[in-house]
mmCIF file of C-alpha atoms in Angstrom:
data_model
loop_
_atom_site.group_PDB
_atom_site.id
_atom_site.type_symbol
_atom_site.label_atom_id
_atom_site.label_comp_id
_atom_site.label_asym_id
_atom_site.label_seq_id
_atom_site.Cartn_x
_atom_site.Cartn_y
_atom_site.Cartn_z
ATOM 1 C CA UNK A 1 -26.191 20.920 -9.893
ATOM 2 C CA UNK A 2 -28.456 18.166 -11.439
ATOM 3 C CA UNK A 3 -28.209 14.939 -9.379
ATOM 4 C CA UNK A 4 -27.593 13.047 -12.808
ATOM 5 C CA UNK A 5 -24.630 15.748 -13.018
ATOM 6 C CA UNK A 6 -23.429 15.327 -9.478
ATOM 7 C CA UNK A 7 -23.522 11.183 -10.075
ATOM 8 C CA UNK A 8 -21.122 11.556 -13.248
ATOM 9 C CA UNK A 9 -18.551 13.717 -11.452
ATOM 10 C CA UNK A 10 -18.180 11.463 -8.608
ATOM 11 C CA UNK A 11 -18.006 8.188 -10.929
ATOM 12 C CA UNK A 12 -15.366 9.765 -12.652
ATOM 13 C CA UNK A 13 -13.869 10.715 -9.363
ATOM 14 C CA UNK A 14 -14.147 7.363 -8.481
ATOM 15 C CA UNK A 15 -12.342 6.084 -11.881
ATOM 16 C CA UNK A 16 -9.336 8.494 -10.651
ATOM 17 C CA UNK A 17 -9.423 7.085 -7.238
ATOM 18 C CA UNK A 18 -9.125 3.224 -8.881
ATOM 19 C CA UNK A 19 -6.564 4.562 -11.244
ATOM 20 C CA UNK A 20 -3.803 5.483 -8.821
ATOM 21 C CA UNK A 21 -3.472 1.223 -8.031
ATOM 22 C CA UNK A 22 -0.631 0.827 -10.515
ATOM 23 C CA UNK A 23 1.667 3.259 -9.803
ATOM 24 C CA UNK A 24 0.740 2.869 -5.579
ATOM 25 C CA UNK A 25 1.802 -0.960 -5.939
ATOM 26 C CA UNK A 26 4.533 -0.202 -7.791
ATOM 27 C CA UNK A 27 6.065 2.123 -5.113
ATOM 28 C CA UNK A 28 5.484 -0.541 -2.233
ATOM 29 C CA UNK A 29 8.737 -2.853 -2.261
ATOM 30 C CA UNK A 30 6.656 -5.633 -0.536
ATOM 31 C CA UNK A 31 5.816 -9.163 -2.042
ATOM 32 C CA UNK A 32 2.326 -8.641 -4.420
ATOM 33 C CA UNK A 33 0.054 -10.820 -1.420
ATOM 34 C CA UNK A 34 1.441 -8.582 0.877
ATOM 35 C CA UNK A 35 0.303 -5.741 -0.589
ATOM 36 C CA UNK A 36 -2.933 -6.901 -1.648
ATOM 37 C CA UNK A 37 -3.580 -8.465 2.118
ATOM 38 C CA UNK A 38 -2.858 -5.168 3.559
ATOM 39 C CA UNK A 39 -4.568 -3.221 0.953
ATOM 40 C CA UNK A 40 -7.743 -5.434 1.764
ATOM 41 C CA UNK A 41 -7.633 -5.381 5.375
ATOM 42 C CA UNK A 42 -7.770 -1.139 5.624
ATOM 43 C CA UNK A 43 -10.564 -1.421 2.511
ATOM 44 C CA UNK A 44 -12.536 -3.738 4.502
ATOM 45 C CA UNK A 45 -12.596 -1.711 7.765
ATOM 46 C CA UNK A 46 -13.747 1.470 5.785
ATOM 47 C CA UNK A 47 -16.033 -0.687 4.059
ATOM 48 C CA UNK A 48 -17.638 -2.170 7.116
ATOM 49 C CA UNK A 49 -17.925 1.414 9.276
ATOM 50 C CA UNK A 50 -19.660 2.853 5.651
ATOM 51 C CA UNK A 51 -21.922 -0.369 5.976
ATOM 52 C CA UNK A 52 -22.543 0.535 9.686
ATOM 53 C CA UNK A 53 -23.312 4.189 8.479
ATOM 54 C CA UNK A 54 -25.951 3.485 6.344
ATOM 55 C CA UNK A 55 -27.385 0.902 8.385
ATOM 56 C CA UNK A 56 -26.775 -1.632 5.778
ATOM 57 C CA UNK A 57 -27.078 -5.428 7.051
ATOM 58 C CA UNK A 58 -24.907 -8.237 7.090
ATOM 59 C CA UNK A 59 -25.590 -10.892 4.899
ATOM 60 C CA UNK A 60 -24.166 -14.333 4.461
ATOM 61 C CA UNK A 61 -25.464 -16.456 1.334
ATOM 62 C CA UNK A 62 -23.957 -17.901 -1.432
ATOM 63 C CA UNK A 63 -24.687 -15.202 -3.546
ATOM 64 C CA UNK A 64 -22.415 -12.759 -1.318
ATOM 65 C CA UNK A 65 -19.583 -16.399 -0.846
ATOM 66 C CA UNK A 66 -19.672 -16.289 -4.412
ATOM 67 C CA UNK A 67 -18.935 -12.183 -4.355
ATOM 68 C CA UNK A 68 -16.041 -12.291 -1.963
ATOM 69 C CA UNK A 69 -14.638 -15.325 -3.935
ATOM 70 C CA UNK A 70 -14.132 -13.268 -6.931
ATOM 71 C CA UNK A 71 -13.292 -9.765 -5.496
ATOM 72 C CA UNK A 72 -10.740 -11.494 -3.132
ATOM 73 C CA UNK A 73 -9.292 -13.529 -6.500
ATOM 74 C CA UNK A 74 -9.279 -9.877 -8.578
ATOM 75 C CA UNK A 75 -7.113 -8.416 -5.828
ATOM 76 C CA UNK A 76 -4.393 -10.885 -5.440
ATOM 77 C CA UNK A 77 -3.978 -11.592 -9.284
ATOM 78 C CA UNK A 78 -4.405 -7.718 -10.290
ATOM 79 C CA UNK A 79 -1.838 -6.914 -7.478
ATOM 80 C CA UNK A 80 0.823 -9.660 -8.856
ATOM 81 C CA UNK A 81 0.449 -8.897 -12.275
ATOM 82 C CA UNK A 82 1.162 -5.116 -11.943
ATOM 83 C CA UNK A 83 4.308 -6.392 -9.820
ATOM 84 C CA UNK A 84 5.265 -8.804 -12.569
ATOM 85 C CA UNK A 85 4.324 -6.491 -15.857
ATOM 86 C CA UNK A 86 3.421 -2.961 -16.699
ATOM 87 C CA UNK A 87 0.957 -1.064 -14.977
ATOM 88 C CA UNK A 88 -0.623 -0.513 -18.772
ATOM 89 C CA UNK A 89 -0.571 -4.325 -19.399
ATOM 90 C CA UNK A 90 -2.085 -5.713 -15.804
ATOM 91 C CA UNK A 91 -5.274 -3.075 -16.104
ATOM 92 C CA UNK A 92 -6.109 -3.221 -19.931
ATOM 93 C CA UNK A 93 -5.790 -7.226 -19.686
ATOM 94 C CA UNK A 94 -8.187 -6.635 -16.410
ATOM 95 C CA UNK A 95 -10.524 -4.157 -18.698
ATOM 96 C CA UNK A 96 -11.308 -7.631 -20.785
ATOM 97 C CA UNK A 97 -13.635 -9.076 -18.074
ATOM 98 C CA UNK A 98 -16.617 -8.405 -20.397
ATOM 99 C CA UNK A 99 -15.421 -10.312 -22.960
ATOM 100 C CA UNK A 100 -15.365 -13.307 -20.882
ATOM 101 C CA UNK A 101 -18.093 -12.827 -19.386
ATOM 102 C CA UNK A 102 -20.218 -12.843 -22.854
ATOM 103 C CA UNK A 103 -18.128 -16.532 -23.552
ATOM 104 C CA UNK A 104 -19.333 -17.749 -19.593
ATOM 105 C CA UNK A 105 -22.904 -16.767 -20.664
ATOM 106 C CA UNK A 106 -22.832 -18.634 -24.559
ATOM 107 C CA UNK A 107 -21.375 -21.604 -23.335
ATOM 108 C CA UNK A 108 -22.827 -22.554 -19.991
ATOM 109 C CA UNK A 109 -25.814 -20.566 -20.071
ATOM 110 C CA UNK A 110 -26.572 -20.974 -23.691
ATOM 111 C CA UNK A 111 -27.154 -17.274 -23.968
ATOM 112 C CA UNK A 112 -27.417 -16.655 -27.818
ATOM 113 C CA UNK A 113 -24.954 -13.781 -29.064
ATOM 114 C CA UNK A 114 -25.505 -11.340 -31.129
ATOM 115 C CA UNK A 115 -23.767 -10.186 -34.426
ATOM 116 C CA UNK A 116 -21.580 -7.410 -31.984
ATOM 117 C CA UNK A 117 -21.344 -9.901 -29.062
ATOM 118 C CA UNK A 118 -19.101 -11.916 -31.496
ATOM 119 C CA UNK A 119 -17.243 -9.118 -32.789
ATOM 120 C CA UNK A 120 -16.590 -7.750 -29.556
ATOM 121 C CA UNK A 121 -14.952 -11.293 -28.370
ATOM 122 C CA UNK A 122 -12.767 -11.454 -31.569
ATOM 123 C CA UNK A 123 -11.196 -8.194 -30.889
ATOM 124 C CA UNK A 124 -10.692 -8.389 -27.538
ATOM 125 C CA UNK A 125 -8.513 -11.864 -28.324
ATOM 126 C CA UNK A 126 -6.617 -9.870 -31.018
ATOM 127 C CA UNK A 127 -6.025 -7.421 -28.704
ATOM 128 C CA UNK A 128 -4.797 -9.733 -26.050
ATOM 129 C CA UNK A 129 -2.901 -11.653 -28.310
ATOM 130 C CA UNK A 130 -0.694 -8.809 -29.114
ATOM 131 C CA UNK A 131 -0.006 -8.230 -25.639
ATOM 132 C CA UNK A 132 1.785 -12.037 -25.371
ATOM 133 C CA UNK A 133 3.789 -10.880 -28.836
ATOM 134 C CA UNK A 134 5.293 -8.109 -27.744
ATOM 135 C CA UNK A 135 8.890 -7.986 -26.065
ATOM 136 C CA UNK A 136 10.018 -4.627 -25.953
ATOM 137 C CA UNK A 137 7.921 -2.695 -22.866
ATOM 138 C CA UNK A 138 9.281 -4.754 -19.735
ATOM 139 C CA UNK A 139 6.308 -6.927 -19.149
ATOM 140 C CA UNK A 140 6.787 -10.561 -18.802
ATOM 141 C CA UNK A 141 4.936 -13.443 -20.137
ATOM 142 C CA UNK A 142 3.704 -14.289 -16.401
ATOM 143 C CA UNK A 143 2.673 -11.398 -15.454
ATOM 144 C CA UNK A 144 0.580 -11.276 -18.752
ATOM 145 C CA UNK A 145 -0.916 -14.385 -17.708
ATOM 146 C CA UNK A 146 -1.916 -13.515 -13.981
ATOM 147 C CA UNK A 147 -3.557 -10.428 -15.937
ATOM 148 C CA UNK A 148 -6.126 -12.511 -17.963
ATOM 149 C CA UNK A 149 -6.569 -14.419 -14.810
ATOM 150 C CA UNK A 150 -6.929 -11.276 -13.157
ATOM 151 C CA UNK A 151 -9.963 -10.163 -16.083
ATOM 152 C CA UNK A 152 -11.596 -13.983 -15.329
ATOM 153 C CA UNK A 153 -12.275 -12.978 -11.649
ATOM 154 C CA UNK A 154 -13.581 -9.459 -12.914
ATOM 155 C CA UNK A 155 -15.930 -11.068 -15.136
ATOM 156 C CA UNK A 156 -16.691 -13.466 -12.317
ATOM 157 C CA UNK A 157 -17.438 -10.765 -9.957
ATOM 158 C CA UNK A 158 -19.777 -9.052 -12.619
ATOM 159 C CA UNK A 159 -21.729 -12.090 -12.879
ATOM 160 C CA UNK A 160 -21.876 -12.621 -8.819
ATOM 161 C CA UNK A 161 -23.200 -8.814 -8.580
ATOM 162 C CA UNK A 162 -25.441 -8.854 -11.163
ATOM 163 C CA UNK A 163 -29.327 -7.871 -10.138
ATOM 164 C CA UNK A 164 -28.175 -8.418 -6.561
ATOM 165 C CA UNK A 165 -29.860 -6.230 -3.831
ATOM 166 C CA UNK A 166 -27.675 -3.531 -1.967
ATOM 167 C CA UNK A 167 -26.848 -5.841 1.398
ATOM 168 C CA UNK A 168 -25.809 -8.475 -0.429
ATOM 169 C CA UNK A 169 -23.948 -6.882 -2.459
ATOM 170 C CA UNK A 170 -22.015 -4.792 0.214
ATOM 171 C CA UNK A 171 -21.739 -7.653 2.488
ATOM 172 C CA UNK A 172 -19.668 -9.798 -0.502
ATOM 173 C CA UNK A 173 -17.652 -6.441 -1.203
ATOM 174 C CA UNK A 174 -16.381 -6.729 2.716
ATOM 175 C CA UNK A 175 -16.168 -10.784 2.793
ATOM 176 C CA UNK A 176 -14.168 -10.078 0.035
ATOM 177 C CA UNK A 177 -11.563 -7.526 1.547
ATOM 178 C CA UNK A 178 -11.284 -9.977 4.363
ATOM 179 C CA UNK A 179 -10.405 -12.736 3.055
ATOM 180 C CA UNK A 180 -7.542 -11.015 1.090
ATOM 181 C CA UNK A 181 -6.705 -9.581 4.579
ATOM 182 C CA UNK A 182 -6.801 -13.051 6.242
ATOM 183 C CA UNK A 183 -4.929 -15.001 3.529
ATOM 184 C CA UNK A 184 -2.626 -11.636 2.431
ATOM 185 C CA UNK A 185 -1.667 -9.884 5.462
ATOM 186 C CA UNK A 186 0.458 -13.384 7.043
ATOM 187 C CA UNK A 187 2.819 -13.243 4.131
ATOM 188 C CA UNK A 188 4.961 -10.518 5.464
ATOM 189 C CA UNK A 189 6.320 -13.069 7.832
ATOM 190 C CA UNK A 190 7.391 -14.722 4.820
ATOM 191 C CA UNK A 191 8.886 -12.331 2.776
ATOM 192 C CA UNK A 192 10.528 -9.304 3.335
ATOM 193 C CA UNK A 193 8.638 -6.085 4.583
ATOM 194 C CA UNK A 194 10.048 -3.227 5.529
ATOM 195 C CA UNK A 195 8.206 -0.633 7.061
ATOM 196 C CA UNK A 196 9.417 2.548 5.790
ATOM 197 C CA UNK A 197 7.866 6.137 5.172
ATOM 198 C CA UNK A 198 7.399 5.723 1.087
ATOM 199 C CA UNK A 199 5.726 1.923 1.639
ATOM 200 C CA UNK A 200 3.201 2.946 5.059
ATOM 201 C CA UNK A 201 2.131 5.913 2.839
ATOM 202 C CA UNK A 202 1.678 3.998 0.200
ATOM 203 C CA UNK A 203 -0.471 0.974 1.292
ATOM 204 C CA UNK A 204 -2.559 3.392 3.293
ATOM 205 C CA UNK A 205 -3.489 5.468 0.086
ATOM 206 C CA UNK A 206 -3.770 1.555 -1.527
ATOM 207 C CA UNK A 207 -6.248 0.876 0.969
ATOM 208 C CA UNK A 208 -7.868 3.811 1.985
ATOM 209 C CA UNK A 209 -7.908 5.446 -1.059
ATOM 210 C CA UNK A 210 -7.614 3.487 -4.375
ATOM 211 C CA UNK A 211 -9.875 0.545 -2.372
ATOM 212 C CA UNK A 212 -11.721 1.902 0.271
ATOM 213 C CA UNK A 213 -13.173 5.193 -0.318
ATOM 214 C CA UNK A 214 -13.375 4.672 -3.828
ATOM 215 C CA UNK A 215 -15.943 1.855 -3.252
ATOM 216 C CA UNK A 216 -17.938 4.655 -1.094
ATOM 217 C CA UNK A 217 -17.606 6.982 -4.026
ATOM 218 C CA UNK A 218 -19.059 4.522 -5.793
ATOM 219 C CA UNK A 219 -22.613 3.791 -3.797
ATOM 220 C CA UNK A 220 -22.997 7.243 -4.220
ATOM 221 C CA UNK A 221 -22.232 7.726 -7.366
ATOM 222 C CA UNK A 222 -24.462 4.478 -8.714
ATOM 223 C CA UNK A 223 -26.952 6.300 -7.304
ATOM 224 C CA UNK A 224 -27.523 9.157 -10.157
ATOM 225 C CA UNK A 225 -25.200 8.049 -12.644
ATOM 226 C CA UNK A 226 -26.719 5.499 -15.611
ATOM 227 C CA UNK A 227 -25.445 2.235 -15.657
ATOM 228 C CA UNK A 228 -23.882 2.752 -19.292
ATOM 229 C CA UNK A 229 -22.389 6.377 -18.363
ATOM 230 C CA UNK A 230 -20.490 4.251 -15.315
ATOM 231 C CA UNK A 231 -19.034 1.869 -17.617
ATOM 232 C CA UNK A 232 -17.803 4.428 -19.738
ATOM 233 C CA UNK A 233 -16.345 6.501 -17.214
ATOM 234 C CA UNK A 234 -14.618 3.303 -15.702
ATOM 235 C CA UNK A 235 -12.441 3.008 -18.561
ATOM 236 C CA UNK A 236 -10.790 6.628 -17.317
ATOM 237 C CA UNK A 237 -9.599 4.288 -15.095
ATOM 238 C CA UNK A 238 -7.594 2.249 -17.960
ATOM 239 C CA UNK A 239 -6.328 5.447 -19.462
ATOM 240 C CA UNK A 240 -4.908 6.787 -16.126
ATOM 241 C CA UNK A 241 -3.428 3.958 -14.481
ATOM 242 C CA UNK A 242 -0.249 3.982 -16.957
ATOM 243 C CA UNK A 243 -0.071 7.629 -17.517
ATOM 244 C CA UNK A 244 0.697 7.989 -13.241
ATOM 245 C CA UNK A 245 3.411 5.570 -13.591
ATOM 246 C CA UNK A 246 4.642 6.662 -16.532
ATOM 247 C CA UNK A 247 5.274 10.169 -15.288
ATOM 248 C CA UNK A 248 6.255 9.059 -11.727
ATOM 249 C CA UNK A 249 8.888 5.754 -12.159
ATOM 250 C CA UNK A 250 8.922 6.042 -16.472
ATOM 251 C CA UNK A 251 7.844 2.812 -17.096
ATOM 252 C CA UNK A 252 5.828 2.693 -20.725
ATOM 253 C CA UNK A 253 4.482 -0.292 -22.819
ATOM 254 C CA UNK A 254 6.047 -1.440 -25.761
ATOM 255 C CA UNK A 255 4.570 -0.741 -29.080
ATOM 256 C CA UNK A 256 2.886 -4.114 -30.028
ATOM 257 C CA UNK A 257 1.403 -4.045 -25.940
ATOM 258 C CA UNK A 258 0.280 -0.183 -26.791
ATOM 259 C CA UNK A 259 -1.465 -1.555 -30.182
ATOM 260 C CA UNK A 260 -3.009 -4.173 -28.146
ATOM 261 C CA UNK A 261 -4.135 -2.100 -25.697
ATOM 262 C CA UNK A 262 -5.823 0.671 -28.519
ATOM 263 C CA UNK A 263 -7.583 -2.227 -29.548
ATOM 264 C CA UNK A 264 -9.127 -3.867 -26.618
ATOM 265 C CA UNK A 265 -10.017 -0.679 -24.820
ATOM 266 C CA UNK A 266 -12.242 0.584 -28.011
ATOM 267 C CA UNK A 267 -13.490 -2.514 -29.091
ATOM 268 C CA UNK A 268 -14.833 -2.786 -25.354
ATOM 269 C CA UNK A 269 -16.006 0.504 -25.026
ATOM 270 C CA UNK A 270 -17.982 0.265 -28.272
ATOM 271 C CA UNK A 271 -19.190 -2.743 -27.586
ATOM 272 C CA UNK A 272 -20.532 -1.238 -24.031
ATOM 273 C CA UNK A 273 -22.101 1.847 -25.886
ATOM 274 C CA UNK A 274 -24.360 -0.387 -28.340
ATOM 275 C CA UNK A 275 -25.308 -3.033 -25.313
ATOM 276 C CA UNK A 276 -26.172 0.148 -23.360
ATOM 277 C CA UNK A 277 -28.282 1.030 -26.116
ATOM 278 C CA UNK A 278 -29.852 -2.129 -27.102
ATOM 279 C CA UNK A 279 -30.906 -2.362 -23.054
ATOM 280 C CA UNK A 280 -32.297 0.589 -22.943
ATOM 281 C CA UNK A 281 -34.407 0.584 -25.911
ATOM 282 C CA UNK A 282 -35.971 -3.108 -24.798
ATOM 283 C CA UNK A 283 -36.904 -1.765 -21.882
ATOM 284 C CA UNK A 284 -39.066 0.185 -23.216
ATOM 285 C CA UNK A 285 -42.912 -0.853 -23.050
ATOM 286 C CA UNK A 286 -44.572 -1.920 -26.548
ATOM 287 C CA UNK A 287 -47.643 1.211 -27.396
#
């Protein structure tokens, strides 16, 4: 087996591993910080002995702040807005980050978009605005909202990770886990946790597997796997999320939230197929 080969298996083991966060949560009857403190806290020990491992060092800069900032926002708001709407609905809304990303870079970086940058940005709106207009699949308009929010950190923690070196990286990824630990984990003092069989089981597959491990799968996988083949094979992660709760508690989208969805997750993905190929044909030395 080709390492290229061995780099797109795991990356779309790794999109199977991220996928299983909606129906997990779901399953926990805790309060949504609880779950994403305690979710954070087992990531971040499996994160730091995988650091240890491979001799990776610490490192505290703002660049690595400004990663564990983000990651630790992601968690809480994708947590509480799979609580508060459907599994479908928190992750597609997530799957937008791009989008704002491209809108960070035009208006405080001046970055000039192209004829597909602005297509891109008026579909993904469309699609999201669909997703506020529809009544019929059990999500609520707050949960909706902590969703976006939810795709704002994502984009954030794009833009904190990009053409960042390997420790720093790493070192923000755990920062990050922490401080969802730190400011998570104290909750279930305020609200009501009970420890039973289905919810230990279930925040220890949250954190070990849907968090920690997947992470790990991830290093490795980065390794082999091109950049654009990874962010196509993340969106398996869009297209599985719903279909495990849907089969395990029955919960669907409504129709106008499924047409919403269609459209944001292949305007994005077409969108990440031409940038892929725009990037890699500039980087291609003039003869």
């Amino acid at each position: 087996m080709s390492g290229k080969t061995k780099g797109t298996l795991l990356m779309a083991l790794c999109a199977a591993m991220w996928s299983t966060g909606g129906v997990l949560t779901k399953l926990i009857p805790w309060n949504s910080m609880t779950i994403a403190g305690f979710r954070s806290l087992i990531a971040a020990a499996i994160i730091g002995l995988f650091m240890l491992a491979s001799h990776k060092k610490m490192c505290i800069n703002r660049r690595s702040l400004a990663i564990s900032i983000a990651l630790a926002g992601m968690a809480f708001c994708y947590i509480s807005a799979t609580k508060f709407t459907t599994a479908a609905n928190a992750i597609t809304l997530q799957y937008t980050a791009p989008v704002f990303l491209l809108l960070y870079q035009a208006l405080f970086q001046h970055k000039k978009l192209r004829v597909p940058d602005y297509l891109v940005v008026f579909v993904a709106l469309g699609g999201i605005a669909l997703f506020f207009l529809d009544q019929l699949g059990g999500g609520t308009l707050l949960g909706n909202c902590i969703a976006v929010v939810s795709g704002l950190f994502y984009a954030g923690y794009f833009l904190t990770t990009g053409e960042v070196e390997e420790n720093t990286s790493f070192s923000g990824l755990f920062m990050g886990n922490v401080l969802a630990a730190v400011i998570g984990v104290p909750t279930m003092f305020l609200f009501d946790t009970p420890f039973t069989q289905q919810s230990v089981i279930g925040i220890l597959a949250l954190g070990i597997v849907q968090l920690g491990l997947s992470y790990v799968v991830y290093a490795f996988a980065a390794r082999t796997c091109p950049p654009l083949s990874c962010a196509l094979l993340s969106a398996l992660e869009v297209l599985l999320n719903p279909v495990w709760v849907f089969f395990t508690l029955g919960e669907r989208p409504g129709p106008t939230a499924l047409l919403g969805g269609a459209v944001v997750i292949i305007g994005v993905t077409l969108w990440t197929i031409w940038d892929g190929r725009q990037t890699a044909v500039s980087a291609v030395p003039e003869k």
